[in-house]
Amino acid sequence: MLDPLKLRVLRSVVETGSIRASAEALGYTPSAVSQHLTNLRRETGLELIERSGRGITVTAHARLIAAEAGPALDALRALERTVKDLRSGRTGTLRLGYATSIAATWIPELAQDVRRTYPDLGLELALRDCSCEDLAEAGMDIVVGEGTGPIESVDWEIHEILEEGYVALVSAGHPLAARSTIHLKDLAEESWVTDDPIDSFWFDRIGAACRAAGFSPCVDVNPNDFPTVLGFVATGDYVSVQPSVIAQNMRPDIVAIPLAPPAPRRRLRVQVRRTIARNPAAQHIVQRIHAVAAKRAAEIPGVTHLLETETRPRAQVRSTSPEPAQI
């Protein structure tokens, strides 16, 4: 059996592309990282890295092994957390998955509140660039994000919490920055930057609205994180279209301008596994998310708090979903 520690080191090297950077991230010395890689090469009989000048090149074999090892290492880490919870006397763990658009503005305060209110509860947080349905399949107990599937569900109690529009992000010195609203067609000649995958349903929603306005957006830069998007927008050479909520607390050199109708809109929801839906901690999380949604709706133009939660009766169909952690 391959050593999980060596696989973790390999995955870090694949991610960073550097032995020194991996050593700093893992808290090891570069020589220790190199030794782990050497031992793993002996165990597998495969070349994992190649020297390239003063640096290294990760081989295709190494990338494949790291990718295949990822789910196993994540499962092992989850098991280690369960053992830690049992040893510390915690009563259980809730797995909360959430979308990127609310990562910075919602989740930190929510996590702090839950941990203070339920100190004996283990709270496992997972940020994912995916829909509620994808998060659900990843084994989460509670999911906060954009739902693309139907409201009715056998296995989930679903609460729709917020509906929002989109905003155009431009630099403070951009010719459009003084506008109170903006039409998508005004961005037709601009260079775009977005962190959404171009083939994702998130960007396709925006792209469809642009096509309806008579153009296709010219995406020149497609980083995988929002701070980088802001960096490009701040130069004045690029614009971006983002959900209203993510534009909260924008940096001072960037202006968020609401898109005028017709413009795309989206809904955020909370999904709770029915097996834990009556648990006090789960109910507390839903209530707190509604409170945050109401606050954001009062602060951000074009955002509506959905007061009536959409909770559907359980259908008489046998569930096939994995069992969540019991609390």
GROMACS .gro file of C-alpha atoms in nm:
model
  327
    1MET     CA    1   0.000   0.000   0.000
    2LEU     CA    2   0.128   0.345  -0.088
    3ASP     CA    3   0.214   0.572   0.204
    4PRO     CA    4  -0.049   0.849   0.242
    5LEU     CA    5   0.215   1.090   0.372
    6LYS     CA    6   0.424   1.051   0.058
    7LEU     CA    7   0.113   1.094  -0.157
    8ARG     CA    8   0.027   1.417   0.025
    9VAL     CA    9   0.378   1.543  -0.043
   10LEU     CA   10   0.346   1.449  -0.410
   11ARG     CA   11   0.010   1.624  -0.440
   12SER     CA   12   0.161   1.939  -0.286
   13VAL     CA   13   0.453   1.930  -0.530
   14VAL     CA   14   0.214   1.885  -0.823
   15GLU     CA   15   0.005   2.180  -0.703
   16THR     CA   16   0.299   2.416  -0.643
   17GLY     CA   17   0.538   2.291  -0.910
   18SER     CA   18   0.822   2.345  -0.665
   19ILE     CA   19   0.994   2.142  -0.395
   20ARG     CA   20   1.080   2.455  -0.198
   21ALA     CA   21   0.725   2.594  -0.215
   22SER     CA   22   0.585   2.257  -0.109
   23ALA     CA   23   0.827   2.240   0.182
   24GLU     CA   24   0.712   2.582   0.302
   25ALA     CA   25   0.344   2.487   0.265
   26LEU     CA   26   0.385   2.155   0.446
   27GLY     CA   27   0.623   2.277   0.714
   28TYR     CA   28   0.903   2.044   0.597
   29THR     CA   29   1.255   2.104   0.480
   30PRO     CA   30   1.322   2.081   0.104
   31SER     CA   31   1.545   1.780   0.167
   32ALA     CA   32   1.261   1.601   0.348
   33VAL     CA   33   1.026   1.664   0.055
   34SER     CA   34   1.289   1.535  -0.187
   35GLN     CA   35   1.339   1.225   0.026
   36HIS     CA   36   0.966   1.150   0.029
   37LEU     CA   37   0.955   1.184  -0.349
   38THR     CA   38   1.257   0.955  -0.388
   39ASN     CA   39   1.098   0.690  -0.167
   40LEU     CA   40   0.768   0.716  -0.356
   41ARG     CA   41   0.954   0.676  -0.685
   42ARG     CA   42   1.105   0.353  -0.551
   43GLU     CA   43   0.766   0.228  -0.431
   44THR     CA   44   0.593   0.300  -0.761
   45GLY     CA   45   0.879   0.234  -1.000
   46LEU     CA   46   0.782   0.553  -1.184
   47GLU     CA   47   0.965   0.877  -1.252
   48LEU     CA   48   0.772   1.154  -1.075
   49ILE     CA   49   0.985   1.463  -1.127
   50GLU     CA   50   1.254   1.570  -1.368
   51ARG     CA   51   1.521   1.830  -1.310
   52SER     CA   52   1.482   2.139  -1.528
   53GLY     CA   53   1.755   2.398  -1.480
   54ARG     CA   54   1.735   2.506  -1.118
   55GLY     CA   55   1.378   2.383  -1.082
   56ILE     CA   56   1.177   2.070  -1.153
   57THR     CA   57   0.918   1.947  -1.399
   58VAL     CA   58   0.638   1.725  -1.272
   59THR     CA   59   0.584   1.421  -1.495
   60ALA     CA   60   0.251   1.309  -1.638
   61HIS     CA   61   0.271   0.999  -1.416
   62ALA     CA   62   0.300   1.218  -1.107
   63ARG     CA   63   0.002   1.430  -1.209
   64LEU     CA   64  -0.215   1.123  -1.265
   65ILE     CA   65  -0.115   0.966  -0.933
   66ALA     CA   66  -0.182   1.292  -0.747
   67ALA     CA   67  -0.524   1.328  -0.910
   68GLU     CA   68  -0.622   0.968  -0.832
   69ALA     CA   69  -0.492   0.999  -0.475
   70GLY     CA   70  -0.696   1.314  -0.407
   71PRO     CA   71  -1.032   1.152  -0.314
   72ALA     CA   72  -0.861   0.885  -0.103
   73LEU     CA   73  -0.657   1.142   0.088
   74ASP     CA   74  -0.965   1.360   0.143
   75ALA     CA   75  -1.155   1.058   0.278
   76LEU     CA   76  -0.865   0.970   0.507
   77ARG     CA   77  -0.853   1.328   0.634
   78ALA     CA   78  -1.227   1.313   0.706
   79LEU     CA   79  -1.171   0.991   0.901
   80GLU     CA   80  -0.894   1.157   1.099
   81ARG     CA   81  -1.131   1.443   1.186
   82THR     CA   82  -1.393   1.193   1.302
   83VAL     CA   83  -1.140   1.027   1.532
   84LYS     CA   84  -1.040   1.371   1.662
   85ASP     CA   85  -1.407   1.458   1.727
   86LEU     CA   86  -1.461   1.132   1.918
   87ARG     CA   87  -1.142   1.179   2.120
   88SER     CA   88  -1.238   1.536   2.213
   89GLY     CA   89  -1.591   1.439   2.312
   90ARG     CA   90  -1.771   1.622   2.032
   91THR     CA   91  -2.121   1.501   1.960
   92GLY     CA   92  -2.078   1.487   1.584
   93THR     CA   93  -1.988   1.682   1.274
   94LEU     CA   94  -2.191   1.882   1.024
   95ARG     CA   95  -2.053   1.913   0.672
   96LEU     CA   96  -2.140   2.252   0.524
   97GLY     CA   97  -2.071   2.315   0.156
   98TYR     CA   98  -2.092   2.664   0.010
   99ALA     CA   99  -2.044   2.848  -0.317
  100THR     CA  100  -1.766   3.091  -0.405
  101SER     CA  101  -1.994   3.395  -0.431
  102ILE     CA  102  -2.071   3.392  -0.057
  103ALA     CA  103  -1.739   3.258   0.068
  104ALA     CA  104  -1.596   3.583   0.204
  105THR     CA  105  -1.912   3.775   0.301
  106TRP     CA  106  -2.135   3.507   0.457
  107ILE     CA  107  -1.950   3.200   0.572
  108PRO     CA  108  -1.688   3.333   0.820
  109GLU     CA  109  -1.951   3.502   1.042
  110LEU     CA  110  -2.184   3.202   1.009
  111ALA     CA  111  -1.910   2.956   1.110
  112GLN     CA  112  -1.815   3.171   1.410
  113ASP     CA  113  -2.177   3.193   1.523
  114VAL     CA  114  -2.236   2.817   1.493
  115ARG     CA  115  -1.918   2.727   1.679
  116ARG     CA  116  -2.001   2.963   1.963
  117THR     CA  117  -2.362   2.843   1.987
  118TYR     CA  118  -2.274   2.473   1.957
  119PRO     CA  119  -1.920   2.436   2.092
  120ASP     CA  120  -1.940   2.056   2.100
  121LEU     CA  121  -2.030   2.034   1.732
  122GLY     CA  122  -1.767   1.972   1.469
  123LEU     CA  123  -1.824   2.200   1.170
  124GLU     CA  124  -1.655   2.094   0.848
  125LEU     CA  125  -1.656   2.360   0.574
  126ALA     CA  126  -1.607   2.294   0.204
  127LEU     CA  127  -1.574   2.563  -0.064
  128ARG     CA  128  -1.667   2.435  -0.408
  129ASP     CA  129  -1.700   2.596  -0.750
  130CYS     CA  130  -2.014   2.402  -0.832
  131SER     CA  131  -2.391   2.394  -0.792
  132CYS     CA  132  -2.594   2.281  -0.492
  133GLU     CA  133  -2.651   1.951  -0.669
  134ASP     CA  134  -2.277   1.890  -0.710
  135LEU     CA  135  -2.215   1.979  -0.346
  136ALA     CA  136  -2.490   1.739  -0.241
  137GLU     CA  137  -2.323   1.458  -0.432
  138ALA     CA  138  -1.997   1.541  -0.253
  139GLY     CA  139  -2.148   1.421   0.075
  140MET     CA  140  -2.239   1.752   0.237
  141ASP     CA  141  -2.509   1.769   0.507
  142ILE     CA  142  -2.603   2.132   0.440
  143VAL     CA  143  -2.545   2.315   0.113
  144VAL     CA  144  -2.560   2.689   0.047
  145GLY     CA  145  -2.539   2.803  -0.312
  146GLU     CA  146  -2.715   2.825  -0.642
  147GLY     CA  147  -2.961   2.549  -0.719
  148THR     CA  148  -3.010   2.435  -1.074
  149GLY     CA  149  -3.238   2.140  -1.003
  150PRO     CA  150  -3.604   2.123  -0.899
  151ILE     CA  151  -3.729   2.248  -0.564
  152GLU     CA  152  -3.890   1.915  -0.476
  153SER     CA  153  -3.650   1.654  -0.344
  154VAL     CA  154  -3.678   1.315  -0.178
  155ASP     CA  155  -3.363   1.354   0.026
  156TRP     CA  156  -3.337   1.727   0.084
  157GLU     CA  157  -3.538   1.997   0.257
  158ILE     CA  158  -3.489   2.299   0.034
  159HIS     CA  159  -3.520   2.665   0.133
  160GLU     CA  160  -3.489   2.934  -0.132
  161ILE     CA  161  -3.343   3.234   0.045
  162LEU     CA  162  -3.242   3.506  -0.197
  163GLU     CA  163  -3.287   3.627  -0.553
  164GLU     CA  164  -3.038   3.865  -0.706
  165GLY     CA  165  -2.936   4.033  -1.025
  166TYR     CA  166  -2.593   4.097  -1.171
  167VAL     CA  167  -2.357   4.393  -1.173
  168ALA     CA  168  -2.090   4.516  -1.412
  169LEU     CA  169  -1.753   4.571  -1.247
  170VAL     CA  170  -1.543   4.852  -1.395
  171SER     CA  171  -1.250   5.053  -1.269
  172ALA     CA  172  -1.319   5.381  -1.090
  173GLY     CA  173  -1.167   5.568  -1.383
  174HIS     CA  174  -1.358   5.382  -1.653
  175PRO     CA  175  -1.587   5.591  -1.880
  176LEU     CA  176  -1.887   5.387  -1.759
  177ALA     CA  177  -1.807   5.427  -1.389
  178ALA     CA  178  -2.045   5.721  -1.335
  179ARG     CA  179  -2.350   5.528  -1.457
  180SER     CA  180  -2.621   5.437  -1.203
  181THR     CA  181  -2.720   5.137  -1.418
  182ILE     CA  182  -2.575   4.981  -1.729
  183HIS     CA  183  -2.708   4.771  -2.016
  184LEU     CA  184  -2.524   4.460  -2.127
  185LYS     CA  185  -2.495   4.602  -2.479
  186ASP     CA  186  -2.278   4.882  -2.335
  187LEU     CA  187  -2.014   4.615  -2.264
  188ALA     CA  188  -2.014   4.473  -2.617
  189GLU     CA  189  -1.686   4.637  -2.718
  190GLU     CA  190  -1.510   4.579  -2.386
  191SER     CA  191  -1.253   4.314  -2.298
  192TRP     CA  192  -1.395   4.083  -2.033
  193VAL     CA  193  -1.238   3.898  -1.740
  194THR     CA  194  -1.423   3.629  -1.545
  195ASP     CA  195  -1.335   3.355  -1.299
  196ASP     CA  196  -1.624   3.136  -1.418
  197PRO     CA  197  -1.525   2.849  -1.650
  198ILE     CA  198  -1.635   2.957  -1.998
  199ASP     CA  199  -1.821   2.628  -2.050
  200SER     CA  200  -2.002   2.645  -1.713
  201PHE     CA  201  -2.374   2.703  -1.668
  202TRP     CA  202  -2.288   3.015  -1.464
  203PHE     CA  203  -2.117   3.191  -1.750
  204ASP     CA  204  -2.356   3.050  -2.008
  205ARG     CA  205  -2.638   3.235  -1.832
  206ILE     CA  206  -2.447   3.562  -1.878
  207GLY     CA  207  -2.343   3.466  -2.229
  208ALA     CA  208  -2.703   3.391  -2.327
  209ALA     CA  209  -2.812   3.733  -2.202
  210CYS     CA  210  -2.532   3.895  -2.403
  211ARG     CA  211  -2.631   3.706  -2.716
  212ALA     CA  212  -2.988   3.821  -2.665
  213ALA     CA  213  -2.846   4.175  -2.656
  214GLY     CA  214  -2.680   4.116  -2.993
  215PHE     CA  215  -2.320   4.024  -2.908
  216SER     CA  216  -2.097   3.757  -2.760
  217PRO     CA  217  -1.875   3.865  -2.468
  218CYS     CA  218  -1.505   3.887  -2.551
  219VAL     CA  219  -1.338   3.705  -2.260
  220ASP     CA  220  -0.967   3.781  -2.282
  221VAL     CA  221  -0.872   3.671  -1.930
  222ASN     CA  222  -1.013   3.369  -1.742
  223PRO     CA  223  -0.839   3.325  -1.403
  224ASN     CA  224  -0.968   3.078  -1.146
  225ASP     CA  225  -1.009   3.319  -0.855
  226PHE     CA  226  -1.207   3.637  -0.791
  227PRO     CA  227  -0.924   3.853  -0.647
  228THR     CA  228  -0.737   3.814  -0.976
  229VAL     CA  229  -1.050   3.924  -1.163
  230LEU     CA  230  -1.055   4.240  -0.952
  231GLY     CA  231  -0.689   4.303  -1.027
  232PHE     CA  232  -0.754   4.301  -1.400
  233VAL     CA  233  -1.068   4.515  -1.368
  234ALA     CA  234  -0.876   4.772  -1.162
  235THR     CA  235  -0.638   4.834  -1.454
  236GLY     CA  236  -0.926   4.988  -1.650
  237ASP     CA  237  -0.869   4.762  -1.950
  238TYR     CA  238  -1.121   4.495  -1.854
  239VAL     CA  239  -1.477   4.463  -1.725
  240SER     CA  240  -1.652   4.177  -1.550
  241VAL     CA  241  -2.014   4.076  -1.484
  242GLN     CA  242  -2.077   3.917  -1.146
  243PRO     CA  243  -2.370   3.836  -0.912
  244SER     CA  244  -2.475   4.130  -0.695
  245VAL     CA  245  -2.385   3.960  -0.366
  246ILE     CA  246  -2.024   3.896  -0.461
  247ALA     CA  247  -1.978   4.266  -0.534
  248GLN     CA  248  -2.039   4.363  -0.172
  249ASN     CA  249  -1.755   4.547   0.006
  250MET     CA  250  -1.585   4.619  -0.326
  251ARG     CA  251  -1.233   4.761  -0.326
  252PRO     CA  252  -1.225   5.142  -0.367
  253ASP     CA  253  -1.072   5.143  -0.716
  254ILE     CA  254  -1.359   4.937  -0.860
  255VAL     CA  255  -1.724   5.035  -0.916
  256ALA     CA  256  -2.014   4.786  -0.920
  257ILE     CA  257  -2.296   4.905  -1.149
  258PRO     CA  258  -2.630   4.716  -1.151
  259LEU     CA  259  -2.733   4.575  -1.488
  260ALA     CA  260  -3.054   4.725  -1.622
  261PRO     CA  261  -3.338   4.494  -1.735
  262PRO     CA  262  -3.352   4.272  -1.924
  263ALA     CA  263  -3.070   4.109  -1.730
  264PRO     CA  264  -3.005   3.764  -1.585
  265ARG     CA  265  -3.105   3.679  -1.230
  266ARG     CA  266  -3.032   3.386  -1.004
  267ARG     CA  267  -3.156   3.231  -0.680
  268LEU     CA  268  -2.956   3.106  -0.384
  269ARG     CA  269  -3.087   2.826  -0.168
  270VAL     CA  270  -3.011   2.623   0.142
  271GLN     CA  271  -3.044   2.246   0.119
  272VAL     CA  272  -3.053   2.032   0.435
  273ARG     CA  273  -3.057   1.654   0.435
  274ARG     CA  274  -3.396   1.543   0.563
  275THR     CA  275  -3.233   1.300   0.806
  276ILE     CA  276  -3.093   1.596   1.004
  277ALA     CA  277  -3.340   1.870   0.912
  278ARG     CA  278  -3.496   1.876   1.261
  279ASN     CA  279  -3.160   1.891   1.434
  280PRO     CA  280  -3.128   2.217   1.634
  281ALA     CA  281  -2.787   2.301   1.487
  282ALA     CA  282  -2.911   2.251   1.131
  283GLN     CA  283  -3.219   2.465   1.199
  284HIS     CA  284  -2.999   2.733   1.354
  285ILE     CA  285  -2.783   2.745   1.042
  286VAL     CA  286  -3.088   2.788   0.817
  287GLN     CA  287  -3.220   3.069   1.040
  288ARG     CA  288  -2.886   3.248   1.044
  289ILE     CA  289  -2.853   3.225   0.665
  290HIS     CA  290  -3.199   3.378   0.628
  291ALA     CA  291  -3.094   3.658   0.862
  292VAL     CA  292  -2.782   3.727   0.657
  293ALA     CA  293  -2.986   3.719   0.335
  294ALA     CA  294  -3.231   3.973   0.477
  295LYS     CA  295  -2.943   4.201   0.575
  296ARG     CA  296  -2.781   4.176   0.233
  297ALA     CA  297  -3.114   4.247   0.062
  298ALA     CA  298  -3.143   4.568   0.263
  299GLU     CA  299  -2.789   4.673   0.168
  300ILE     CA  300  -2.755   4.577  -0.199
  301PRO     CA  301  -2.978   4.707  -0.481
  302GLY     CA  302  -3.152   4.436  -0.681
  303VAL     CA  303  -3.126   4.171  -0.409
  304THR     CA  304  -3.450   4.025  -0.270
  305HIS     CA  305  -3.480   3.816   0.044
  306LEU     CA  306  -3.726   3.533  -0.017
  307LEU     CA  307  -3.927   3.539   0.304
  308GLU     CA  308  -4.126   3.226   0.226
  309THR     CA  309  -3.891   2.929   0.249
  310GLU     CA  310  -3.963   2.662  -0.004
  311THR     CA  311  -3.991   2.348   0.208
  312ARG     CA  312  -4.144   2.057   0.023
  313PRO     CA  313  -4.309   1.746   0.172
  314ARG     CA  314  -4.110   1.429   0.150
  315ALA     CA  315  -4.201   1.211  -0.145
  316GLN     CA  316  -4.277   0.844  -0.087
  317VAL     CA  317  -3.964   0.724  -0.264
  318ARG     CA  318  -3.681   0.535  -0.110
  319SER     CA  319  -3.367   0.743  -0.071
  320THR     CA  320  -3.044   0.633  -0.231
  321SER     CA  321  -2.826   0.917  -0.097
  322PRO     CA  322  -2.532   0.844   0.132
  323GLU     CA  323  -2.598   0.871   0.503
  324PRO     CA  324  -2.475   1.199   0.658
  325ALA     CA  325  -2.286   1.232   0.981
  326GLN     CA  326  -2.521   1.194   1.277
  327ILE     CA  327  -2.536   1.482   1.520
   0.00000   0.00000   0.00000
